[in-house]
PDB file of C-alpha atoms in Angstrom:
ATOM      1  CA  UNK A 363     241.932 244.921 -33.506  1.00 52.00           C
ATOM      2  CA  UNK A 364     240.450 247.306 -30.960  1.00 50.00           C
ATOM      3  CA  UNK A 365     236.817 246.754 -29.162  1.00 49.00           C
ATOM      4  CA  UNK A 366     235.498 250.188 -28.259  1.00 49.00           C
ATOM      5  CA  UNK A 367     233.120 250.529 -25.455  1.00 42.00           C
ATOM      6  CA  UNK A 368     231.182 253.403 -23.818  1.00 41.00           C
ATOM      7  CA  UNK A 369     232.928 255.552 -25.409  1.00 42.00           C
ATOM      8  CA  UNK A 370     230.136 257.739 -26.429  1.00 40.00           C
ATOM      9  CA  UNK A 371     230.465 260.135 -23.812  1.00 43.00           C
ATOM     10  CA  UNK A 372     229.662 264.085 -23.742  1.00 42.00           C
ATOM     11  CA  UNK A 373     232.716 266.195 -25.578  1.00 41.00           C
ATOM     12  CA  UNK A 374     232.289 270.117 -25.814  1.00 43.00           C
ATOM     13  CA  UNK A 375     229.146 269.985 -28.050  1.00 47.00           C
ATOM     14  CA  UNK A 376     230.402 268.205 -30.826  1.00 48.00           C
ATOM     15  CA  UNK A 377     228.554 267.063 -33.640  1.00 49.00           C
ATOM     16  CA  UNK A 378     227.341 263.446 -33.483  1.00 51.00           C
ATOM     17  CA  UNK A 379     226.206 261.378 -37.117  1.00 52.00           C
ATOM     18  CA  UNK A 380     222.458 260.338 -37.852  1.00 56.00           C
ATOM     19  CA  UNK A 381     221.814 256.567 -37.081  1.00 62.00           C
ATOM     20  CA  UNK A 382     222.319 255.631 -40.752  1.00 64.00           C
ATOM     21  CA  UNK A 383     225.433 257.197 -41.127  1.00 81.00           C
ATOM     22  CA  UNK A 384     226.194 255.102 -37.901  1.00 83.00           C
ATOM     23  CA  UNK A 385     224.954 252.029 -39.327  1.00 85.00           C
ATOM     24  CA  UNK A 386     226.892 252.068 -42.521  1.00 89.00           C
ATOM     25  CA  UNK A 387     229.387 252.520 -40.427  1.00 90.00           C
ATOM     26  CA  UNK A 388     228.720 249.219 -37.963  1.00 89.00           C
ATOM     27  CA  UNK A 389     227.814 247.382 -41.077  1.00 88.00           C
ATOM     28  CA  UNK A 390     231.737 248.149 -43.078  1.00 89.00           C
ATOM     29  CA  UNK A 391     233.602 247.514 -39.121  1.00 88.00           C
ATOM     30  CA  UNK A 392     231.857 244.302 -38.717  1.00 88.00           C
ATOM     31  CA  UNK A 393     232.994 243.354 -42.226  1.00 91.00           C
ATOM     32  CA  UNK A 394     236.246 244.432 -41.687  1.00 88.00           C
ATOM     33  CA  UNK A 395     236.410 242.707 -38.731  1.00 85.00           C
ATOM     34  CA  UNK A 396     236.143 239.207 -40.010  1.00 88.00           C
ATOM     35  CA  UNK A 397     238.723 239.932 -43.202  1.00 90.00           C
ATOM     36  CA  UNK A 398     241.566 238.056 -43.077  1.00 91.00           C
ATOM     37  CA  UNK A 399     244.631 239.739 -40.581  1.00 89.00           C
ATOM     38  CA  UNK A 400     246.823 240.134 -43.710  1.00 91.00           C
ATOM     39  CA  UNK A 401     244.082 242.100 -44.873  1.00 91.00           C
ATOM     40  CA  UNK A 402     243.109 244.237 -42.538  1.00 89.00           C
ATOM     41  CA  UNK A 403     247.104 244.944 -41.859  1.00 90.00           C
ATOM     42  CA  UNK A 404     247.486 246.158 -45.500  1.00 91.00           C
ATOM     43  CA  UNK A 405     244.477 248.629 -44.379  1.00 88.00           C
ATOM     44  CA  UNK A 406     246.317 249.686 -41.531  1.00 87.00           C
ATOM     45  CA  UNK A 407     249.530 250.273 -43.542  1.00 90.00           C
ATOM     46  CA  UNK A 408     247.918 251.536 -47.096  1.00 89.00           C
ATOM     47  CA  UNK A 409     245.690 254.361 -45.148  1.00 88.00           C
ATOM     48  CA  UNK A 410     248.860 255.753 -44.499  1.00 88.00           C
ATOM     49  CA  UNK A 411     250.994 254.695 -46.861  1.00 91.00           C
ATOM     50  CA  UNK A 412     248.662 256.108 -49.493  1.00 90.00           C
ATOM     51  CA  UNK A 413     249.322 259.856 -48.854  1.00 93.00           C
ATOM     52  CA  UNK A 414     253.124 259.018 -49.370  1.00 94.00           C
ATOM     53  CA  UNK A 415     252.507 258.165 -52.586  1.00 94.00           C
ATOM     54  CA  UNK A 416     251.259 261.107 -53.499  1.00 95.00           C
ATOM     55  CA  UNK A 417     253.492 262.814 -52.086  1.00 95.00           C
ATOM     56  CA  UNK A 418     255.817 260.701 -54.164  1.00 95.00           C
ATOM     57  CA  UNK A 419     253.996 261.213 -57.616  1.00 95.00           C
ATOM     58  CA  UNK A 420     253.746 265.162 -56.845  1.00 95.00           C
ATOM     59  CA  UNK A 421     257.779 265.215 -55.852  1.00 94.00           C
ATOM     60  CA  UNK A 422     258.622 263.155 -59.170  1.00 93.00           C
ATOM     61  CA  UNK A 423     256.410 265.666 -61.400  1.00 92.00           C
ATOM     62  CA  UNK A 424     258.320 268.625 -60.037  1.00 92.00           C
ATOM     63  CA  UNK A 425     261.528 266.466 -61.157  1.00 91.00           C
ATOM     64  CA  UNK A 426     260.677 265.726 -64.241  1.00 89.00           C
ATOM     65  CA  UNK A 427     259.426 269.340 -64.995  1.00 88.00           C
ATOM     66  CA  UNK A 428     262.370 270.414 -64.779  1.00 86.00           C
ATOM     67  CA  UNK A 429     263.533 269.900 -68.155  1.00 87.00           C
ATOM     68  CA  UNK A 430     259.731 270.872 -69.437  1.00 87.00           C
ATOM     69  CA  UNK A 431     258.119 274.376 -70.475  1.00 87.00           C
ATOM     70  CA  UNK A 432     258.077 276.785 -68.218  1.00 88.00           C
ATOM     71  CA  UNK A 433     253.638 276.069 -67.794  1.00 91.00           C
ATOM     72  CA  UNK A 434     254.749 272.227 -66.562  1.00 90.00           C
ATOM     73  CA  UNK A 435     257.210 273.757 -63.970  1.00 91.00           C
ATOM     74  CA  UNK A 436     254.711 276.354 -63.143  1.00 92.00           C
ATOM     75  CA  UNK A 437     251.787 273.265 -62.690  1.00 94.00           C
ATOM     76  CA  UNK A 438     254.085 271.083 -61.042  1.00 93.00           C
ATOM     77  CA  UNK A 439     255.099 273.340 -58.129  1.00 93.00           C
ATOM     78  CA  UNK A 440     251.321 274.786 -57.868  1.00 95.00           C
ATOM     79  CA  UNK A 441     249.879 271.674 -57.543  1.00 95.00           C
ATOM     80  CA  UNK A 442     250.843 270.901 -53.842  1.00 95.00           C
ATOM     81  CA  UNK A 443     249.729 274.319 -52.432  1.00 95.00           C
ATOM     82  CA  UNK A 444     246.706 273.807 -53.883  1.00 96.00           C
ATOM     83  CA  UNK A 445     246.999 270.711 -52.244  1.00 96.00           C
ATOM     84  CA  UNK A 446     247.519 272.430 -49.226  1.00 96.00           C
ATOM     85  CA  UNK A 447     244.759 275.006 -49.646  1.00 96.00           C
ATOM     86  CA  UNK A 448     241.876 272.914 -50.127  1.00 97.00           C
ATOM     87  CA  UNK A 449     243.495 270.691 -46.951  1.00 96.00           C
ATOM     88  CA  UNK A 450     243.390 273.907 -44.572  1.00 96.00           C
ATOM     89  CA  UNK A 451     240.102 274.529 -45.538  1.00 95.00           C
ATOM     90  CA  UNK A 452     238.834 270.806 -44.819  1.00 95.00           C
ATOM     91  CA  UNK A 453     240.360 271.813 -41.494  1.00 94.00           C
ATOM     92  CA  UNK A 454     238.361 274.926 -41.466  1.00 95.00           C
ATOM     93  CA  UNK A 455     235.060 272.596 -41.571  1.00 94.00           C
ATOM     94  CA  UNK A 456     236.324 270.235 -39.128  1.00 93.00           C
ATOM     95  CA  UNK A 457     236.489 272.952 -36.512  1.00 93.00           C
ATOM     96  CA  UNK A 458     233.068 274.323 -37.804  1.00 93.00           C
ATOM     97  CA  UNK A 459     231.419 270.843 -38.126  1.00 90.00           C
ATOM     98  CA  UNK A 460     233.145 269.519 -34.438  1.00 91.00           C
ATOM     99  CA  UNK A 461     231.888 266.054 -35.460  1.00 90.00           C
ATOM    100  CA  UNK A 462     232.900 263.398 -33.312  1.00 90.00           C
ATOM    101  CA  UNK A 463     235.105 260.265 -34.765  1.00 90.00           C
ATOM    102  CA  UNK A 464     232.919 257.042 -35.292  1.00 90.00           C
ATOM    103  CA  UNK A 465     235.316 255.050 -33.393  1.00 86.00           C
ATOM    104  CA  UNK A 466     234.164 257.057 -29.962  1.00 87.00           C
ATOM    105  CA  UNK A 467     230.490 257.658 -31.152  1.00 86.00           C
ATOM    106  CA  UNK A 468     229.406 254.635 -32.298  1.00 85.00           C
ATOM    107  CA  UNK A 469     229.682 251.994 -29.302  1.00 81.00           C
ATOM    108  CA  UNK A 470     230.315 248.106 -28.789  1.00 81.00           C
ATOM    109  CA  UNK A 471     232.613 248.134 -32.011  1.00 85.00           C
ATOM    110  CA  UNK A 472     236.037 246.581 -33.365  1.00 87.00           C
ATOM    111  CA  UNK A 473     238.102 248.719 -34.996  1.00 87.00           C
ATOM    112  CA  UNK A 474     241.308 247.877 -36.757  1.00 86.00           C
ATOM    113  CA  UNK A 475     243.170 251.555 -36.117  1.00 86.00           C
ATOM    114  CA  UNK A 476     243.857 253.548 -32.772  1.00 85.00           C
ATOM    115  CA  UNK A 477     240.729 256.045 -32.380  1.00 87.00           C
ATOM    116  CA  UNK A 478     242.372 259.241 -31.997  1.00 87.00           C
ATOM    117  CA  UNK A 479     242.653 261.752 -29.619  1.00 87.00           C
ATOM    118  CA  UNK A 480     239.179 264.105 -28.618  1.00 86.00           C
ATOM    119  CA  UNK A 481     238.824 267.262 -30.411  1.00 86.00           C
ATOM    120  CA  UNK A 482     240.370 264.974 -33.671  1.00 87.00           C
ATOM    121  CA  UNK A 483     237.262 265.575 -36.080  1.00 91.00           C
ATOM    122  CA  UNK A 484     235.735 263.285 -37.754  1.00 89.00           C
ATOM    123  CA  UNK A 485     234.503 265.539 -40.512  1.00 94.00           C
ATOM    124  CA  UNK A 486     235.738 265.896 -43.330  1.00 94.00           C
ATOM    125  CA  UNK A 487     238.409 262.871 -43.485  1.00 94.00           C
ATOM    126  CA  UNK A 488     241.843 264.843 -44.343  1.00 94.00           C
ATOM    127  CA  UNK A 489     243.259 261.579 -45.685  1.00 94.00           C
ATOM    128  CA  UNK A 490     240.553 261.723 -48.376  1.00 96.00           C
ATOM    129  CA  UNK A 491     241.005 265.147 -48.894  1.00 96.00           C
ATOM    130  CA  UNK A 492     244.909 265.487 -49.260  1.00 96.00           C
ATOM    131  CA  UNK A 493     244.909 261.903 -51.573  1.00 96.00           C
ATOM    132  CA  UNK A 494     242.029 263.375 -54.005  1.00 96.00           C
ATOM    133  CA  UNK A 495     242.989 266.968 -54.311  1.00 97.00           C
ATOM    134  CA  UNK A 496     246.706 265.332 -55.124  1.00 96.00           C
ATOM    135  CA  UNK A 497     245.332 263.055 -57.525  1.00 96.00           C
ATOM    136  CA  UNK A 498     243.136 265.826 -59.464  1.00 96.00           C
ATOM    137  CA  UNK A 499     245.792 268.080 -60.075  1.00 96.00           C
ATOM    138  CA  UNK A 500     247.555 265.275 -60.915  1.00 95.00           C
ATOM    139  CA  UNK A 501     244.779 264.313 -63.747  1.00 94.00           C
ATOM    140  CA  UNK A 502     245.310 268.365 -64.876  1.00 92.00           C
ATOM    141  CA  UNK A 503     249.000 267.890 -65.164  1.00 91.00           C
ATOM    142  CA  UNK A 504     249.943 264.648 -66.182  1.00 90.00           C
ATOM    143  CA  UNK A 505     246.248 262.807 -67.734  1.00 90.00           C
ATOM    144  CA  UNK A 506     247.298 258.830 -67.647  1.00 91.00           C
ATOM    145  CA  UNK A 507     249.127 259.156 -64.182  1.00 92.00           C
ATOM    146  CA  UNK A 508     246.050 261.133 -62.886  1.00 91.00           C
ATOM    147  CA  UNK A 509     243.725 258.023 -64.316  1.00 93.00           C
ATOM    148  CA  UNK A 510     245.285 255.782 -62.202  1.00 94.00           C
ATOM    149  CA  UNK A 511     245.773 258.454 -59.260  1.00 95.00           C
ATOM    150  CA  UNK A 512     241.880 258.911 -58.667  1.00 95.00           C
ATOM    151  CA  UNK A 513     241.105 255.703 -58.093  1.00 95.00           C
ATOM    152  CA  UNK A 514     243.946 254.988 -55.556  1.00 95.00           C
ATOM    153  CA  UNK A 515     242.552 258.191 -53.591  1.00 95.00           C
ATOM    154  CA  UNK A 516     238.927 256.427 -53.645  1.00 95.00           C
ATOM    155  CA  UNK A 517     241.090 253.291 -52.064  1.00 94.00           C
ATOM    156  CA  UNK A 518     242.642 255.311 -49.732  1.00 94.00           C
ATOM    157  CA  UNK A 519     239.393 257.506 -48.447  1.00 94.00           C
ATOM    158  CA  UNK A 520     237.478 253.881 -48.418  1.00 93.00           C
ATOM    159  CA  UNK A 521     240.734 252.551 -45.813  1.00 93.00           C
ATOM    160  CA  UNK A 522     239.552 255.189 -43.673  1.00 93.00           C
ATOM    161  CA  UNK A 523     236.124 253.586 -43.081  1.00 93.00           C
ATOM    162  CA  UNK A 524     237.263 249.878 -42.909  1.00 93.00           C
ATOM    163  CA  UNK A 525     240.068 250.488 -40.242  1.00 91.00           C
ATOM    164  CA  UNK A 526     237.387 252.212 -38.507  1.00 89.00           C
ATOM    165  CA  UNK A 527     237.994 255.933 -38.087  1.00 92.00           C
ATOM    166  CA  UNK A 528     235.474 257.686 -40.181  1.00 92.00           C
ATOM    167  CA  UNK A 529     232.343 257.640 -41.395  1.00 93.00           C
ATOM    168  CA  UNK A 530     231.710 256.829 -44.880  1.00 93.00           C
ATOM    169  CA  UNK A 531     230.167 260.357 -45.516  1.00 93.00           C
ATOM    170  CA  UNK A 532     233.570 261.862 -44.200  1.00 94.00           C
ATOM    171  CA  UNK A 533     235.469 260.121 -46.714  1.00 95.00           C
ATOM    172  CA  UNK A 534     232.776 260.820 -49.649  1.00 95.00           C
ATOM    173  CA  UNK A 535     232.851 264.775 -48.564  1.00 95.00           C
ATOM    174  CA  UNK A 536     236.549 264.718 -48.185  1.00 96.00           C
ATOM    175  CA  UNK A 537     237.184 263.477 -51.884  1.00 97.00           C
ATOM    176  CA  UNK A 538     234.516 265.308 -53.684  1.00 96.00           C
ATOM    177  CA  UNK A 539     236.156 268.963 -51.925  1.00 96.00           C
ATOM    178  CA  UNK A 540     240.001 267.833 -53.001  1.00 96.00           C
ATOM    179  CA  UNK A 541     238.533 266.550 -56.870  1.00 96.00           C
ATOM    180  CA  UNK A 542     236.951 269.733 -57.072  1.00 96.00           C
ATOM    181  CA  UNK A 543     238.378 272.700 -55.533  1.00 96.00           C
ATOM    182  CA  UNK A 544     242.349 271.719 -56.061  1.00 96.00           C
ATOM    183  CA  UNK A 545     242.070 271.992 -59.866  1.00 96.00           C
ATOM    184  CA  UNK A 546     239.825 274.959 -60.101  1.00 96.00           C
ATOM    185  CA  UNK A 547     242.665 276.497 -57.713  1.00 95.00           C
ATOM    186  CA  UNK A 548     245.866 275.004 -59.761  1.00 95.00           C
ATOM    187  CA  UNK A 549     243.686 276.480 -63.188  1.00 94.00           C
ATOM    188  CA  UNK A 550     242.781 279.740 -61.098  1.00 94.00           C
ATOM    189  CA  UNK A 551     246.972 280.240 -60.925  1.00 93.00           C
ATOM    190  CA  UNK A 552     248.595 278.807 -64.015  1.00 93.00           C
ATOM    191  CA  UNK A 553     249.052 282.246 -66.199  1.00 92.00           C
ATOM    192  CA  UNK A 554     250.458 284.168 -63.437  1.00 93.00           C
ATOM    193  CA  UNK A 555     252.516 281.127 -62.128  1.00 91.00           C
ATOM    194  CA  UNK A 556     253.646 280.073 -65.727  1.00 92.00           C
ATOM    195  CA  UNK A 557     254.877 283.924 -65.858  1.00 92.00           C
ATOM    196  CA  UNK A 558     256.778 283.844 -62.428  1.00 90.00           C
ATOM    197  CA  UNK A 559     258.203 280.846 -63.659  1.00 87.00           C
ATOM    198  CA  UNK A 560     259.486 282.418 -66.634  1.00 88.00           C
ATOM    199  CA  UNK A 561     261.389 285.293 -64.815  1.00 87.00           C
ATOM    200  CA  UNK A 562     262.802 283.038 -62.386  1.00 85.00           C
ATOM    201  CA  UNK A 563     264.117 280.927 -64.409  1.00 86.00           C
ATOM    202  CA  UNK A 564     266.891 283.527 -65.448  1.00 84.00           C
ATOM    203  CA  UNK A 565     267.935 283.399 -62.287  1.00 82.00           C
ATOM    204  CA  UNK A 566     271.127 280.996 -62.492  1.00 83.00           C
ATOM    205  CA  UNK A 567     270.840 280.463 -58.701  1.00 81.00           C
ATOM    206  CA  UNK A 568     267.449 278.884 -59.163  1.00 79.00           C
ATOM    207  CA  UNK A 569     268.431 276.370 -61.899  1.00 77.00           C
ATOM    208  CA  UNK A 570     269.167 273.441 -59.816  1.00 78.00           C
ATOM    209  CA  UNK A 571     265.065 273.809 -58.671  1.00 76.00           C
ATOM    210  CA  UNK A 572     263.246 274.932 -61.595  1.00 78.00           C
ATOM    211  CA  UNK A 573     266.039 273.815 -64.271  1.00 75.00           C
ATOM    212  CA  UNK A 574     265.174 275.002 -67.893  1.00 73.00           C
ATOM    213  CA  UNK A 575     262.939 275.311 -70.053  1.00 67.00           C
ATOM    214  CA  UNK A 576     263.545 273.337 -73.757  1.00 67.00           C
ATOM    215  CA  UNK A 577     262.549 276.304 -75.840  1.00 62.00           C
ATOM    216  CA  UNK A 578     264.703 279.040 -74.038  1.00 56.00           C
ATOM    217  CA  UNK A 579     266.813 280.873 -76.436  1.00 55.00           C
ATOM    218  CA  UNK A 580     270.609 279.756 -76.311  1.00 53.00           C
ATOM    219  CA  UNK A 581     272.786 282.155 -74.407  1.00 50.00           C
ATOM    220  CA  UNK A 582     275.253 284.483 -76.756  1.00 52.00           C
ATOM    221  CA  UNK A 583     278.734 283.950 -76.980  1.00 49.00           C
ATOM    222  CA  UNK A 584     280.539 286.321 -75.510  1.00 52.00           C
ATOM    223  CA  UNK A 585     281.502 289.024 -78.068  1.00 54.00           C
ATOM    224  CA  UNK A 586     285.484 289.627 -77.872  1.00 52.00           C
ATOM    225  CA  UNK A 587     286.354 293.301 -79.188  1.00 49.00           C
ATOM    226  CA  UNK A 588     287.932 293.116 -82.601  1.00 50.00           C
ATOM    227  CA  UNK A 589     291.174 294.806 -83.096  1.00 49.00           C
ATOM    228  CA  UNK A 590     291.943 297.459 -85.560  1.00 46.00           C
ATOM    229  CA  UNK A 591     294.242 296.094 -88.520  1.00 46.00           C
ATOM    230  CA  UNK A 592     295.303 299.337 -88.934  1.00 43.00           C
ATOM    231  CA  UNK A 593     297.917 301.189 -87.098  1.00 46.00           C
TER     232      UNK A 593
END
């Protein structure tokens, strides 16, 4: 557990919260703060840990797509760059936004994770935006593993505020950009992907990554010339 004081200090006109986004935020640290320590470890380690699951559940989709249609394949390997589009632009705001962490803003506080370094923006949370953009194109791609994915991402974003690092209207904007924008992205590139998937997937030196797809034709038998019977 940290105690932050007079931290508050002037950074290169950053942004600094309203005094209820502040409070929330006092009001969720000085719960967190008298959780059990088992508890507020698991925060520590699940705020983390939660974005390698994801990455997990994206990694076995690709897997498993690859003895799927060629429109899985083509979902499976979209569905981290969008991913990784909607993250970029969340760091697009933060440089727009310049809103200064919680943890140095708000003073006379005990926080659970290191604050991190000045010129780290607060908003959006990243964490919340990689877990719920994962977990929506998960929900497009593969429903009951995406039903259980979007509330894990709500967990994680939530972590975010109890181990003291963001403000609860990070996390909320963070999650609402990834559940929106990733799957009007991954939708926005299925027909063309599904087609580059296609043609790529005749290329033998790409089978080990995309594999192949259940309905391709089988390939011909070589045809052996016939010889004459006559002479």
């Amino acid at each position: 557990m940290i105690t932050l004081q007079g931290l508050a200090e002037p950074y290169g006109g950053y942004v600094a919260a309203d005094s209820t986004g502040a409070g929330v935020y006092r009001d969720i640290t000085e719960w967190a703060d008298s959780t059990p320590g088992w508890m507020q470890k698991l925060g520590e380690i699940g705020t983390e840990g939660g974005i390698l699951v994801f990455v997990a559940l994206l990694l076995f989709q690709w897997w498993r797509a690859r003895r799927r249609d060629d429109r899985s394949m083509a979902l499976a390997l979209l569905a981290p760059a969008a991913v990784a589009v909607v993250y970029i632009l969340s760091e697009g705001i933060k440089l727009l936004v310049r809103e200064e962490r919680p943890c140095r803003e708000v003073t006379n506080v005990r926080v659970i994770a290191e604050c991190p370094e000045p010129g780290d923006w607060s908003f959006p949370s990243n964490h919340s935006v990689i877990a719920a953009a994962a977990a929506a194109t998960l929900f497009v791609t593969w429903r009951v593993i995406g039903l259980l994915a979007l509330p894990v991402a709500a967990l994680v974003a939530l972590s975010r505020v109890y181990v003291g690092v963001h403000y609860l209207h990070d996390v909320a904007a963070g999650y609402l950009l990834g559940v929106l924008l990733a799957p009007v992205i991954l939708l926005a590139l299925r027909s063309p992907g599904t087609r580059a998937v296609t043609r790529l997937r005749q290329q033998r030196s790409l089978a080990l990554v995309l594999g192949a797809s259940p309905y391709a034709p089988p390939a011909r038998a070589p045809q052996h010339a016939r010889h004459s019977t006559y002479r």
